Coordinates of C-alpha atoms in Angstrom, one line a residue:
M821 CA 37.5 13.3 5.2
L822 CA 38.7 9.7 4.4
N823 CA 38.7 10.9 0.7
N824 CA 41.8 12.7 1.5
P825 CA 45.0 10.4 0.6
L826 CA 46.9 11.4 3.5
V827 CA 44.1 10.9 6.0
A828 CA 43.4 7.4 4.5
T829 CA 47.2 6.7 4.7
V830 CA 47.2 7.4 8.4
V831 CA 44.1 5.2 9.3
I832 CA 45.6 2.2 7.4
F833 CA 49.2 3.0 9.0
A834 CA 47.3 2.9 12.4
F835 CA 46.7 -0.8 12.1
I836 CA 50.5 -1.4 11.3
A837 CA 51.5 0.9 14.3
L838 CA 49.2 -1.0 16.5
G839 CA 50.7 -4.4 15.2
E840 CA 54.2 -3.1 15.9
W841 CA 53.3 -2.0 19.5
L842 CA 51.7 -5.3 20.3
S843 CA 54.8 -7.1 18.8
I844 CA 57.0 -5.1 21.0
K845 CA 55.1 -5.4 24.0
S846 CA 54.4 -9.2 23.7
R847 CA 58.1 -9.6 23.0
A848 CA 57.2 -11.0 19.3
R849 CA 54.7 -13.4 20.5
I850 CA 52.0 -11.6 18.4
P851 CA 53.2 -10.9 14.7
M852 CA 52.8 -7.3 13.5
L853 CA 51.6 -8.4 10.2
L854 CA 49.2 -10.6 11.5
T855 CA 47.6 -7.8 13.6
A856 CA 47.5 -5.4 10.8
M857 CA 46.0 -7.7 8.4
V858 CA 43.2 -9.1 10.6
G859 CA 42.5 -5.8 12.2
F860 CA 42.0 -4.2 8.8
M861 CA 39.7 -7.0 7.6
I862 CA 37.6 -7.0 10.6
V863 CA 37.2 -3.1 11.0
G864 CA 36.5 -3.3 7.2
W865 CA 33.7 -5.8 7.8
T866 CA 32.1 -3.5 10.3
G867 CA 31.5 -0.8 7.4
L868 CA 33.6 1.8 9.5
L869 CA 36.0 2.1 6.7
P870 CA 35.2 2.7 2.9
E871 CA 35.7 -0.3 0.7
D872 CA 38.1 1.6 -1.5
I873 CA 40.2 3.2 1.5
L874 CA 43.3 1.5 -0.1
D875 CA 42.8 3.0 -3.5
K876 CA 42.0 6.5 -1.8
S877 CA 45.2 6.2 0.1
Q878 CA 47.2 5.8 -3.0
F879 CA 50.2 4.4 -0.7
A880 CA 49.5 0.7 -1.8
A881 CA 50.3 1.8 -5.4
L882 CA 53.6 3.1 -4.1
G883 CA 54.1 0.0 -2.3
A884 CA 53.5 -2.2 -5.5
I885 CA 56.2 -0.3 -7.2
L886 CA 58.7 -0.9 -4.2
I887 CA 58.4 -4.7 -4.3
G888 CA 61.2 -5.0 -6.9
P889 CA 63.6 -2.8 -5.1
A890 CA 62.9 -4.5 -1.9
I891 CA 63.7 -8.0 -3.1
L892 CA 66.7 -6.6 -4.8
H893 CA 67.7 -5.2 -1.6
M894 CA 67.1 -8.7 0.2
G895 CA 69.9 -10.1 -2.4
T896 CA 72.4 -7.6 -1.1
M897 CA 71.8 -9.0 2.4
I898 CA 72.9 -12.5 1.2
P899 CA 76.6 -12.8 0.4
F900 CA 77.5 -15.3 -2.3
S901 CA 79.5 -17.3 0.3
L902 CA 76.4 -17.5 2.6
L903 CA 74.0 -18.4 -0.6
K904 CA 76.1 -21.6 -1.3
S905 CA 75.4 -22.9 2.1
Q906 CA 71.6 -22.6 1.7
I907 CA 71.1 -25.7 -0.1
K908 CA 69.6 -27.2 3.0
A909 CA 67.1 -24.6 3.4
V910 CA 65.9 -25.3 -0.1
L911 CA 65.7 -29.2 0.6
I912 CA 63.6 -28.4 3.8
S913 CA 61.3 -26.1 1.8
L914 CA 60.7 -28.9 -0.7
G915 CA 60.3 -31.6 2.0
G916 CA 57.6 -29.4 3.8
L917 CA 55.8 -28.8 0.5
L918 CA 56.0 -32.5 -0.6
V919 CA 54.3 -34.0 2.7
S920 CA 51.8 -31.0 2.8
C921 CA 50.7 -31.7 -0.8
I922 CA 50.3 -35.4 -0.2
L923 CA 48.1 -34.9 2.8
I924 CA 45.9 -32.2 1.3
L925 CA 45.3 -34.3 -1.9
T926 CA 44.5 -37.4 0.3
F927 CA 42.4 -36.0 3.1
V928 CA 40.7 -33.0 1.4
T929 CA 39.7 -35.2 -1.4
L930 CA 38.2 -37.9 0.9
I931 CA 36.5 -35.2 3.1
F932 CA 35.2 -32.9 0.2
D933 CA 36.3 -33.6 -3.3
Y934 CA 39.3 -33.7 -5.6
P935 CA 38.8 -30.2 -7.2
T936 CA 38.5 -28.6 -3.7
A937 CA 41.9 -30.3 -2.8
V938 CA 43.6 -28.8 -6.0
A939 CA 42.0 -25.5 -5.4
G940 CA 43.7 -25.3 -2.1
V941 CA 46.9 -27.1 -2.7
G942 CA 48.7 -24.6 -5.1
P943 CA 47.9 -21.5 -2.8
I944 CA 48.9 -23.3 0.3
S945 CA 52.2 -23.8 -1.2
G946 CA 52.5 -19.9 -1.2
G947 CA 51.8 -17.1 -3.7
I948 CA 49.7 -14.8 -5.5
I949 CA 50.8 -16.3 -8.8
A950 CA 49.7 -19.9 -7.8
L951 CA 46.4 -18.3 -6.8
L952 CA 45.9 -16.7 -10.3
V953 CA 47.0 -19.8 -12.1
T954 CA 44.4 -21.9 -10.0
S955 CA 41.6 -19.4 -10.2
E956 CA 41.9 -19.1 -14.0
K957 CA 41.8 -22.8 -14.5
L958 CA 38.7 -23.2 -12.1
A959 CA 36.9 -20.5 -14.1
E960 CA 37.9 -21.9 -17.4
I961 CA 36.4 -25.4 -16.6
G962 CA 33.2 -24.1 -15.0
L963 CA 34.1 -24.4 -11.3
S964 CA 33.8 -20.6 -10.5
S965 CA 32.1 -21.5 -7.2
L966 CA 35.5 -22.9 -6.0
I967 CA 37.4 -19.7 -7.0
V968 CA 36.9 -18.2 -3.4
V969 CA 38.6 -21.3 -1.8
P970 CA 42.2 -20.5 -3.1
A971 CA 41.5 -16.7 -2.4
L972 CA 40.5 -17.3 1.2
V973 CA 43.5 -19.8 1.6
V974 CA 45.9 -17.1 0.4
A975 CA 44.2 -14.5 2.5
F976 CA 44.3 -16.5 5.8
Q977 CA 47.4 -18.8 5.5
G978 CA 49.5 -16.3 7.2
V979 CA 47.0 -15.9 10.1
L980 CA 47.8 -19.6 10.9
G981 CA 51.5 -19.8 9.7
M982 CA 53.1 -16.7 11.2
P983 CA 52.4 -17.5 14.9
I984 CA 53.6 -21.1 14.6
A985 CA 56.7 -20.1 12.7
L986 CA 57.4 -17.3 15.3
N987 CA 57.1 -19.6 18.1
F988 CA 59.8 -22.0 16.6
M989 CA 62.0 -19.0 15.6
R990 CA 61.8 -17.7 19.3
R991 CA 62.9 -21.0 20.6
Y992 CA 65.7 -21.3 18.1
A993 CA 66.8 -17.8 19.0
L994 CA 67.0 -18.7 22.7
K995 CA 69.1 -21.8 21.6
L996 CA 71.5 -19.5 19.8
Q997 CA 71.7 -17.1 23.0
K998 CA 72.7 -20.1 25.0
D999 CA 75.3 -20.8 22.4
I1000 CA 76.7 -17.3 22.6
D1001 CA 76.9 -17.6 26.4
N1002 CA 78.8 -20.9 26.3
G1003 CA 81.0 -19.7 23.6
T1004 CA 80.1 -22.3 21.3
F1005 CA 78.2 -20.0 18.8
V1006 CA 79.7 -20.1 15.1
P1007 CA 78.1 -17.6 12.9
M1008 CA 77.1 -18.6 9.3
A1009 CA 78.9 -15.6 7.9
T1010 CA 81.4 -13.2 9.0
D1011 CA 80.3 -9.5 9.8
E1012 CA 82.4 -8.2 6.9
E1013 CA 80.7 -10.6 4.4
L1014 CA 77.3 -9.4 5.7
N1015 CA 78.0 -5.6 6.0
G1016 CA 80.9 -5.2 3.7
K1017 CA 84.3 -3.5 4.4
S1018 CA 84.2 0.2 5.8
S1019 CA 85.5 2.0 3.0
E1020 CA 86.9 5.5 3.5
E1021 CA 86.9 6.1 -0.2
S1022 CA 83.1 6.0 -0.3
E1023 CA 82.7 8.2 2.6
S1024 CA 85.1 10.7 1.2
N1025 CA 83.8 10.5 -2.6
P1026 CA 80.4 12.5 -2.5
V1027 CA 79.3 10.6 -5.6
K1028 CA 79.5 7.1 -4.0
A1029 CA 78.1 8.5 -0.6
S1030 CA 75.1 10.0 -2.4
M1031 CA 72.0 8.4 -1.0
T1032 CA 69.8 9.6 -4.1
L1033 CA 72.4 7.9 -6.4
K1034 CA 72.4 4.7 -4.4
L1035 CA 68.5 4.5 -4.5
F1036 CA 68.4 5.3 -8.2
F1037 CA 70.7 2.2 -8.9
V1038 CA 68.6 0.0 -6.9
F1039 CA 65.6 1.2 -9.0
V1040 CA 67.6 0.6 -12.1
G1041 CA 68.4 -2.9 -11.1
A1042 CA 64.8 -3.7 -10.0
A1043 CA 63.5 -2.4 -13.4
I1044 CA 66.0 -4.6 -15.3
G1045 CA 64.4 -7.5 -13.1
V1046 CA 60.9 -6.5 -13.9
A1047 CA 61.6 -6.4 -17.6
L1048 CA 63.4 -9.7 -17.7
G1049 CA 60.3 -11.1 -15.9
E1050 CA 58.1 -9.9 -18.6
V1051 CA 60.2 -11.5 -21.5
T1052 CA 61.2 -14.8 -19.7
P1053 CA 59.2 -17.3 -17.9
I1054 CA 61.1 -16.6 -14.7
H1055 CA 59.2 -14.5 -12.2
Y1056 CA 60.6 -11.0 -11.8
S1057 CA 61.2 -11.6 -8.1
L1058 CA 63.7 -14.1 -8.7
W1059 CA 65.4 -11.8 -11.2
C1060 CA 65.5 -9.1 -8.7
L1061 CA 67.0 -11.3 -6.1
A1062 CA 69.6 -12.7 -8.3
I1063 CA 70.6 -9.0 -9.6
G1064 CA 70.9 -8.0 -5.9
I1065 CA 73.2 -11.2 -5.0
V1066 CA 75.3 -10.7 -8.2
G1067 CA 75.6 -7.1 -7.8
L1068 CA 76.5 -7.4 -4.2
K1069 CA 79.3 -9.9 -5.4
L1070 CA 80.4 -7.4 -8.2
R1071 CA 80.4 -4.5 -5.7
L1072 CA 77.6 -2.7 -7.9
F1073 CA 75.6 -2.5 -4.9
E1074 CA 76.6 -2.0 -1.1
P1075 CA 75.5 -4.7 1.5
K1076 CA 71.9 -3.8 2.7
V1077 CA 71.7 -1.1 0.1
L1078 CA 68.3 0.3 1.0
E1079 CA 69.3 0.7 4.7
K1080 CA 72.4 2.5 3.5
S1081 CA 70.1 4.9 1.5
N1082 CA 67.7 5.3 4.7
S1083 CA 64.9 4.2 2.5
F1084 CA 64.0 0.7 3.9
S1085 CA 61.5 1.4 6.6
L1086 CA 59.3 3.4 4.2
T1087 CA 59.7 0.7 1.5
M1088 CA 58.5 -2.0 4.0
I1089 CA 55.6 -0.2 5.0
G1090 CA 54.4 0.4 1.5
I1091 CA 54.7 -3.3 0.7
I1092 CA 52.7 -4.1 4.0
F1093 CA 49.9 -1.9 2.5
V1094 CA 49.9 -4.2 -0.4
V1095 CA 49.9 -7.3 1.7
M1096 CA 47.0 -5.8 3.7
G1097 CA 45.1 -5.3 0.5
T1098 CA 44.7 -9.0 -0.1
M1099 CA 42.1 -9.0 2.9
A1100 CA 40.1 -6.3 1.3
G1101 CA 38.0 -8.5 -1.0
V1102 CA 37.2 -11.1 1.5
T1103 CA 33.6 -10.7 2.8
P1104 CA 32.1 -12.3 5.9
Q1105 CA 29.8 -14.4 3.6
D1106 CA 32.7 -15.6 1.7
A1107 CA 34.6 -16.6 4.9
L1108 CA 31.5 -18.3 6.4
S1109 CA 30.2 -20.3 3.3
N1110 CA 33.7 -21.8 2.6
L1111 CA 35.0 -22.0 6.2
P1112 CA 34.9 -25.8 6.4
S1113 CA 36.9 -26.6 3.4
V1114 CA 39.3 -23.6 3.8
V1115 CA 40.1 -24.5 7.6
T1116 CA 40.6 -28.1 6.5
I1117 CA 43.1 -27.2 3.9
L1118 CA 44.8 -24.7 6.2
V1119 CA 45.1 -27.2 9.0
I1120 CA 46.1 -30.1 7.0
G1121 CA 48.5 -27.9 5.0
T1122 CA 50.1 -26.6 8.0
I1123 CA 50.6 -29.9 9.7
G1124 CA 52.1 -31.3 6.5
L1125 CA 54.6 -28.4 6.4
S1126 CA 55.5 -28.8 9.9
I1127 CA 56.1 -32.7 9.6
G1128 CA 57.8 -32.3 6.4
G1129 CA 60.1 -29.6 7.7
Y1130 CA 60.8 -31.4 10.9
I1131 CA 61.9 -34.8 9.0
T1132 CA 63.9 -32.9 6.4
S1133 CA 65.6 -30.9 9.1
K1134 CA 66.7 -34.0 10.9
L1135 CA 67.9 -35.5 7.4
V1136 CA 70.1 -32.4 6.7
K1137 CA 71.2 -32.2 10.5
W1138 CA 69.7 -28.9 11.1
H1139 CA 67.9 -28.3 14.4
P1140 CA 64.1 -28.6 13.9
Y1141 CA 63.4 -25.1 15.4
K1142 CA 65.6 -23.8 12.6
G1143 CA 64.2 -26.0 9.8
M1144 CA 60.6 -26.0 10.6
P1145 CA 60.0 -22.1 10.3
V1146 CA 61.7 -22.4 6.9
A1147 CA 59.2 -24.8 5.7
L1148 CA 56.4 -22.7 7.0
T1149 CA 57.5 -19.8 5.0
A1150 CA 55.2 -21.3 2.3
L1151 CA 52.3 -19.8 4.2
F1152 CA 53.3 -16.2 4.3
G1153 CA 56.7 -15.6 2.3
F1154 CA 57.9 -12.0 1.8
P1155 CA 57.7 -9.7 3.6
G1156 CA 56.3 -11.8 6.4
D1157 CA 59.7 -13.8 6.6
Y1158 CA 61.9 -10.6 7.0
I1159 CA 59.4 -9.2 9.5
L1160 CA 59.3 -12.3 11.8
C1161 CA 63.2 -12.3 11.8
E1162 CA 63.3 -8.8 12.7
E1163 CA 60.7 -9.1 15.6
V1164 CA 62.3 -12.2 16.9
S1165 CA 66.0 -10.8 17.0
R1166 CA 64.7 -7.6 18.5
S1167 CA 62.8 -9.4 21.2
I1168 CA 65.4 -12.0 22.3
G1169 CA 68.7 -10.0 21.8
R1170 CA 70.0 -8.5 25.0
N1171 CA 72.0 -5.8 23.1
K1172 CA 72.4 -4.5 19.6
Q1173 CA 75.1 -6.9 18.7
E1174 CA 73.4 -10.0 19.9
E1175 CA 70.3 -8.7 18.1
K1176 CA 72.3 -8.5 14.9
L1177 CA 73.9 -11.9 15.3
I1178 CA 70.4 -13.7 16.0
F1179 CA 68.9 -11.8 12.9
N1180 CA 71.8 -12.8 10.7
E1181 CA 71.4 -16.3 11.5
L1182 CA 67.7 -16.4 10.9
L1183 CA 67.4 -14.3 7.7
A1184 CA 69.1 -16.1 4.9
P1185 CA 67.5 -19.6 5.6
M1186 CA 64.0 -17.8 5.7
L1187 CA 64.5 -15.9 2.7
I1188 CA 65.8 -18.6 0.7
G1189 CA 63.0 -21.0 1.8
G1190 CA 60.4 -18.3 1.2
F1191 CA 61.6 -17.7 -2.3
T1192 CA 61.8 -21.5 -3.2
T1193 CA 58.2 -22.1 -2.1
V1194 CA 56.3 -19.0 -2.7
T1195 CA 58.0 -17.8 -6.0
I1196 CA 59.0 -21.1 -7.7
V1197 CA 57.6 -24.4 -6.4
S1198 CA 54.0 -23.0 -5.8
V1199 CA 53.6 -21.8 -9.4
I1200 CA 54.9 -25.3 -10.7
I1201 CA 52.6 -27.3 -8.2
A1202 CA 49.6 -25.0 -9.2
G1203 CA 50.4 -25.3 -12.9
V1204 CA 50.8 -29.3 -12.8
L1205 CA 47.8 -30.0 -10.7
V1206 CA 45.2 -27.6 -12.3
Q1207 CA 45.9 -29.7 -15.6
T1208 CA 44.5 -32.9 -13.9
L1209 CA 41.1 -31.2 -13.3

């Protein structure tokens, strides 16, 4: 029965639905993505699910295609005027990574050895590409036994990072709520900048109002981003993000374009299927045999990101509860950063307007921080450090 693609999809979807239910009931204290990933991994270990259930579902393949359009959509959520103000988010991300890398290279080298420290430091800064760079170099120099370390770090870093980031984000959201009540709240961007002007022309023009055409243009933009990623050294996700931001500025795309085409929820579910797939190859034996080194890297790395995020937040005059989650995005990146913003705003906001205000304040720094660490810096760190082995 599980060979049927629809049945297999429903079984995997059940973990996501359970995570969403727990997130709502716990008022976002339990991250949805954490429940889905860990639940899927543990049930897989019991043998109740076929090892290739994700392949049988075929939904993860769709999710892989949708990553580019989703990142372009994220670009249409960040007005150019807001983007210019996010240099602080970039500095906080870099500050967190700097302290984290120094601590890992120092203490993990002392406790285990230098190759183990390098195997973990690239992936802890976030990213599948950093994992691939590190793994290829370890195999090349004959340290294949260490390849499982970066794989496990990538698989489990969100388990540690998401609850901590969520806790800080909830506290900052409560602070925002007090500012709203006191009348001292100043939004980073106006509602018009974030959502665009209501256009009667687009509503009356069936071509501009067509959801199919809106979705088609998003896919065209994402395809251009992917193509540019293949012919340039710049990762495709950065091209897709840039195309979304510039396209919004030039009015080629509407703000929050996938939401306007009623496609965003399905897109996110598809991408979560892909993220859950990162846990599929982790066996209990892998987890147990490398547990000491992986736990050490994760704990020291998380402490380093938190300390670096706190110090840099103070230096750039941001509230630590706002800045520290930005540094911690290195541990989960997209789509975790978006999902946490959604969960916190939904659980703290007392009405739809307040929910939107909190969401808008959280989203831009988290996205910019995530793309800084996961997409750019992690690859640079991994590429440089593996050359020292």
